[in-house]
């Protein structure tokens, strides 16, 4: 059986709001397995690698500022289809548009900041997941 993995981050807003447990609860209730877990404040260098695709966009510097502003909870999850499955749990990028029932739809809102603070990150493809897991958990 193939065991797809995804990289999940509870972003600084989610950690500050004490939502790590709520996010991990939803991951586990869905049936995915936690295979690695860490709490850390990311460096700007680490975030530059993680968000390389967004370099040059207007929200890039605010994004790196925000993501390095405090601790995040990083997790590797595992399960058939979990990359797409976690993106479905997370909901749309803009929390105003995210459907009720999703993490961003239930727990997030627009705070008027330069970058959307939307509680979670989830890898957008199995290829991205492999790249991101290597950035956050080089020991895996
Ligand atoms: P996602 O996190 O849903 O994969 P993304 O990779 O396109 O979204 O962008 C990374 C993060 O940057 C996203 O979670 C929130 C923020 N962001 C994206 N597009 C934005 C925009 N147009 N304005 C403000 N923030 C944005
Ligand atoms: Mg993305």
mmCIF file of C-alpha atoms and ligand atoms in Angstrom:
data_model
loop_
_atom_site.group_PDB
_atom_site.id
_atom_site.type_symbol
_atom_site.label_atom_id
_atom_site.label_comp_id
_atom_site.label_asym_id
_atom_site.label_seq_id
_atom_site.Cartn_x
_atom_site.Cartn_y
_atom_site.Cartn_z
ATOM 1 C CA UNK A 1 0.000 0.000 0.000
ATOM 2 C CA UNK A 2 1.321 3.415 -0.900
ATOM 3 C CA UNK A 3 1.648 5.736 2.066
ATOM 4 C CA UNK A 4 1.334 9.301 0.841
ATOM 5 C CA UNK A 5 2.639 12.004 3.144
ATOM 6 C CA UNK A 6 1.873 15.706 3.503
ATOM 7 C CA UNK A 7 3.500 18.568 5.397
ATOM 8 C CA UNK A 8 1.080 20.407 7.667
ATOM 9 C CA UNK A 9 1.891 23.610 9.535
ATOM 10 C CA UNK A 10 -0.199 25.240 12.226
ATOM 11 C CA UNK A 11 0.877 28.819 11.524
ATOM 12 C CA UNK A 12 1.785 31.391 14.215
ATOM 13 C CA UNK A 13 -1.818 32.677 14.374
ATOM 14 C CA UNK A 14 -3.094 29.148 14.976
ATOM 15 C CA UNK A 15 -0.513 28.389 17.649
ATOM 16 C CA UNK A 16 -1.130 31.752 19.381
ATOM 17 C CA UNK A 17 -4.865 31.037 19.377
ATOM 18 C CA UNK A 18 -4.260 27.591 20.938
ATOM 19 C CA UNK A 19 -5.655 25.813 17.861
ATOM 20 C CA UNK A 20 -2.898 23.215 17.424
ATOM 21 C CA UNK A 21 -4.948 20.589 19.223
ATOM 22 C CA UNK A 22 -8.059 21.406 17.201
ATOM 23 C CA UNK A 23 -6.169 21.088 13.898
ATOM 24 C CA UNK A 24 -4.491 17.819 14.901
ATOM 25 C CA UNK A 25 -7.820 16.526 16.201
ATOM 26 C CA UNK A 26 -9.354 17.044 12.754
ATOM 27 C CA UNK A 27 -6.372 15.349 11.063
ATOM 28 C CA UNK A 28 -6.673 12.331 13.336
ATOM 29 C CA UNK A 29 -10.490 12.236 13.221
ATOM 30 C CA UNK A 30 -10.226 12.108 9.421
ATOM 31 C CA UNK A 31 -8.099 8.988 9.869
ATOM 32 C CA UNK A 32 -4.641 10.245 8.939
ATOM 33 C CA UNK A 33 -1.597 9.225 10.943
ATOM 34 C CA UNK A 34 0.822 11.644 12.593
ATOM 35 C CA UNK A 35 4.358 10.534 11.741
ATOM 36 C CA UNK A 36 6.336 13.570 12.963
ATOM 37 C CA UNK A 37 5.561 16.587 15.111
ATOM 38 C CA UNK A 38 7.576 19.635 16.206
ATOM 39 C CA UNK A 39 7.052 23.117 17.632
ATOM 40 C CA UNK A 40 9.575 25.683 16.408
ATOM 41 C CA UNK A 41 9.971 29.281 15.280
ATOM 42 C CA UNK A 42 11.052 29.062 11.643
ATOM 43 C CA UNK A 43 14.019 31.025 10.313
ATOM 44 C CA UNK A 44 13.621 33.378 7.347
ATOM 45 C CA UNK A 45 16.002 31.096 5.411
ATOM 46 C CA UNK A 46 13.796 28.063 6.065
ATOM 47 C CA UNK A 47 10.730 30.041 4.991
ATOM 48 C CA UNK A 48 12.520 31.261 1.856
ATOM 49 C CA UNK A 49 12.966 27.630 0.822
ATOM 50 C CA UNK A 50 9.451 26.639 1.845
ATOM 51 C CA UNK A 51 7.770 29.549 0.016
ATOM 52 C CA UNK A 52 10.209 29.841 -2.941
ATOM 53 C CA UNK A 53 7.301 29.716 -5.425
ATOM 54 C CA UNK A 54 5.920 32.973 -3.975
ATOM 55 C CA UNK A 55 9.142 35.021 -4.058
ATOM 56 C CA UNK A 56 8.501 38.406 -5.711
ATOM 57 C CA UNK A 57 4.756 38.416 -5.051
ATOM 58 C CA UNK A 58 3.344 41.409 -3.110
ATOM 59 C CA UNK A 59 2.452 39.272 -0.108
ATOM 60 C CA UNK A 60 5.837 37.465 0.045
ATOM 61 C CA UNK A 61 7.657 39.715 2.559
ATOM 62 C CA UNK A 62 4.587 40.020 4.824
ATOM 63 C CA UNK A 63 4.235 36.227 4.576
ATOM 64 C CA UNK A 64 7.817 35.599 5.711
ATOM 65 C CA UNK A 65 7.471 38.259 8.455
ATOM 66 C CA UNK A 66 4.274 36.625 9.693
ATOM 67 C CA UNK A 67 5.521 33.040 9.515
ATOM 68 C CA UNK A 68 8.714 33.897 11.425
ATOM 69 C CA UNK A 69 6.850 35.930 14.071
ATOM 70 C CA UNK A 70 6.419 33.055 16.517
ATOM 71 C CA UNK A 71 6.226 29.324 16.952
ATOM 72 C CA UNK A 72 4.531 27.045 14.451
ATOM 73 C CA UNK A 73 3.544 23.422 14.881
ATOM 74 C CA UNK A 74 4.937 21.332 12.027
ATOM 75 C CA UNK A 75 3.585 17.876 11.314
ATOM 76 C CA UNK A 76 4.032 15.155 8.761
ATOM 77 C CA UNK A 77 0.830 13.254 8.205
ATOM 78 C CA UNK A 78 0.336 10.019 6.320
ATOM 79 C CA UNK A 79 -2.501 8.250 4.569
ATOM 80 C CA UNK A 80 -3.850 7.444 1.129
ATOM 81 C CA UNK A 81 -4.729 10.750 -0.603
ATOM 82 C CA UNK A 82 -3.776 12.852 2.424
ATOM 83 C CA UNK A 83 -2.295 15.704 0.349
ATOM 84 C CA UNK A 84 -5.632 16.459 -1.312
ATOM 85 C CA UNK A 85 -7.513 15.328 1.777
ATOM 86 C CA UNK A 86 -5.805 17.801 4.079
ATOM 87 C CA UNK A 87 -6.289 20.630 1.562
ATOM 88 C CA UNK A 88 -9.998 19.798 1.703
ATOM 89 C CA UNK A 89 -9.937 19.903 5.513
ATOM 90 C CA UNK A 90 -8.090 23.263 5.397
ATOM 91 C CA UNK A 91 -10.456 24.986 2.962
ATOM 92 C CA UNK A 92 -9.883 27.904 0.608
ATOM 93 C CA UNK A 93 -6.804 30.125 1.006
ATOM 94 C CA UNK A 94 -8.886 33.226 1.762
ATOM 95 C CA UNK A 95 -10.647 32.499 5.058
ATOM 96 C CA UNK A 96 -13.541 34.770 4.087
ATOM 97 C CA UNK A 97 -14.303 32.366 1.222
ATOM 98 C CA UNK A 98 -13.450 29.117 3.015
ATOM 99 C CA UNK A 99 -16.492 26.900 3.457
ATOM 100 C CA UNK A 100 -17.964 26.283 6.899
ATOM 101 C CA UNK A 101 -16.815 22.860 8.059
ATOM 102 C CA UNK A 102 -13.236 23.551 7.018
ATOM 103 C CA UNK A 103 -10.465 24.676 9.364
ATOM 104 C CA UNK A 104 -10.149 28.082 7.699
ATOM 105 C CA UNK A 105 -13.915 28.435 7.286
ATOM 106 C CA UNK A 106 -14.760 27.536 10.871
ATOM 107 C CA UNK A 107 -11.834 29.148 12.673
ATOM 108 C CA UNK A 108 -10.397 31.831 10.377
ATOM 109 C CA UNK A 109 -11.315 35.296 9.195
ATOM 110 C CA UNK A 110 -9.754 38.255 7.375
ATOM 111 C CA UNK A 111 -7.990 40.473 9.924
ATOM 112 C CA UNK A 112 -7.104 43.185 7.394
ATOM 113 C CA UNK A 113 -3.414 42.209 7.345
ATOM 114 C CA UNK A 114 -1.133 42.381 4.276
ATOM 115 C CA UNK A 115 -0.959 38.593 4.205
ATOM 116 C CA UNK A 116 -3.888 36.319 4.978
ATOM 117 C CA UNK A 117 -3.519 34.656 8.378
ATOM 118 C CA UNK A 118 -5.300 31.407 7.679
ATOM 119 C CA UNK A 119 -4.199 29.075 10.499
ATOM 120 C CA UNK A 120 -2.756 26.200 8.481
ATOM 121 C CA UNK A 121 -0.485 25.229 5.619
ATOM 122 C CA UNK A 122 -0.833 21.993 3.692
ATOM 123 C CA UNK A 123 1.312 20.740 0.814
ATOM 124 C CA UNK A 124 -0.392 21.205 -2.570
ATOM 125 C CA UNK A 125 0.948 18.077 -4.328
ATOM 126 C CA UNK A 126 2.873 14.914 -3.453
ATOM 127 C CA UNK A 127 5.953 16.504 -5.095
ATOM 128 C CA UNK A 128 5.608 19.632 -2.930
ATOM 129 C CA UNK A 129 5.106 17.408 0.098
ATOM 130 C CA UNK A 130 8.392 15.574 -0.509
ATOM 131 C CA UNK A 131 10.228 18.884 -0.939
ATOM 132 C CA UNK A 132 8.619 20.439 2.156
ATOM 133 C CA UNK A 133 9.081 17.403 4.422
ATOM 134 C CA UNK A 134 12.819 17.563 3.619
ATOM 135 C CA UNK A 135 12.877 21.243 4.690
ATOM 136 C CA UNK A 136 11.031 20.782 7.992
ATOM 137 C CA UNK A 137 12.092 17.256 8.945
ATOM 138 C CA UNK A 138 15.471 16.582 7.292
ATOM 139 C CA UNK A 139 15.879 13.521 9.536
ATOM 140 C CA UNK A 140 12.926 11.728 7.880
HETATM 141 P P1 LIG B 1 -2.230 28.054 0.318
HETATM 142 O O1 LIG B 1 -1.685 28.266 1.713
HETATM 143 O O2 LIG B 1 -3.726 27.895 0.335
HETATM 144 O O3 LIG B 1 -1.522 26.946 -0.421
HETATM 145 P P2 LIG B 1 -0.685 29.892 -1.305
HETATM 146 O O4 LIG B 1 0.372 28.853 -1.327
HETATM 147 O O5 LIG B 1 -1.170 30.421 -2.613
HETATM 148 O O6 LIG B 1 -1.962 29.400 -0.476
HETATM 149 O O7 LIG B 1 -0.164 31.156 -0.469
HETATM 150 C C1 LIG B 1 0.593 30.985 0.705
HETATM 151 C C2 LIG B 1 -0.014 31.848 1.786
HETATM 152 O O8 LIG B 1 0.127 33.225 1.443
HETATM 153 C C3 LIG B 1 -1.517 31.649 1.984
HETATM 154 O O9 LIG B 1 -1.796 30.610 2.889
HETATM 155 C C4 LIG B 1 -1.958 32.980 2.514
HETATM 156 C C5 LIG B 1 -1.050 33.954 1.810
HETATM 157 N N1 LIG B 1 -1.645 34.500 0.576
HETATM 158 C C6 LIG B 1 -1.794 33.863 -0.611
HETATM 159 N N2 LIG B 1 -2.323 34.660 -1.533
HETATM 160 C C7 LIG B 1 -2.520 35.858 -0.917
HETATM 161 C C8 LIG B 1 -3.045 37.111 -1.341
HETATM 162 N N3 LIG B 1 -3.461 37.312 -2.610
HETATM 163 N N4 LIG B 1 -3.117 38.114 -0.436
HETATM 164 C C9 LIG B 1 -2.694 37.933 0.847
HETATM 165 N N5 LIG B 1 -2.175 36.794 1.292
HETATM 166 C C10 LIG B 1 -2.079 35.752 0.433
HETATM 167 MG MG1 LIG B 2 0.484 26.864 -0.973
#
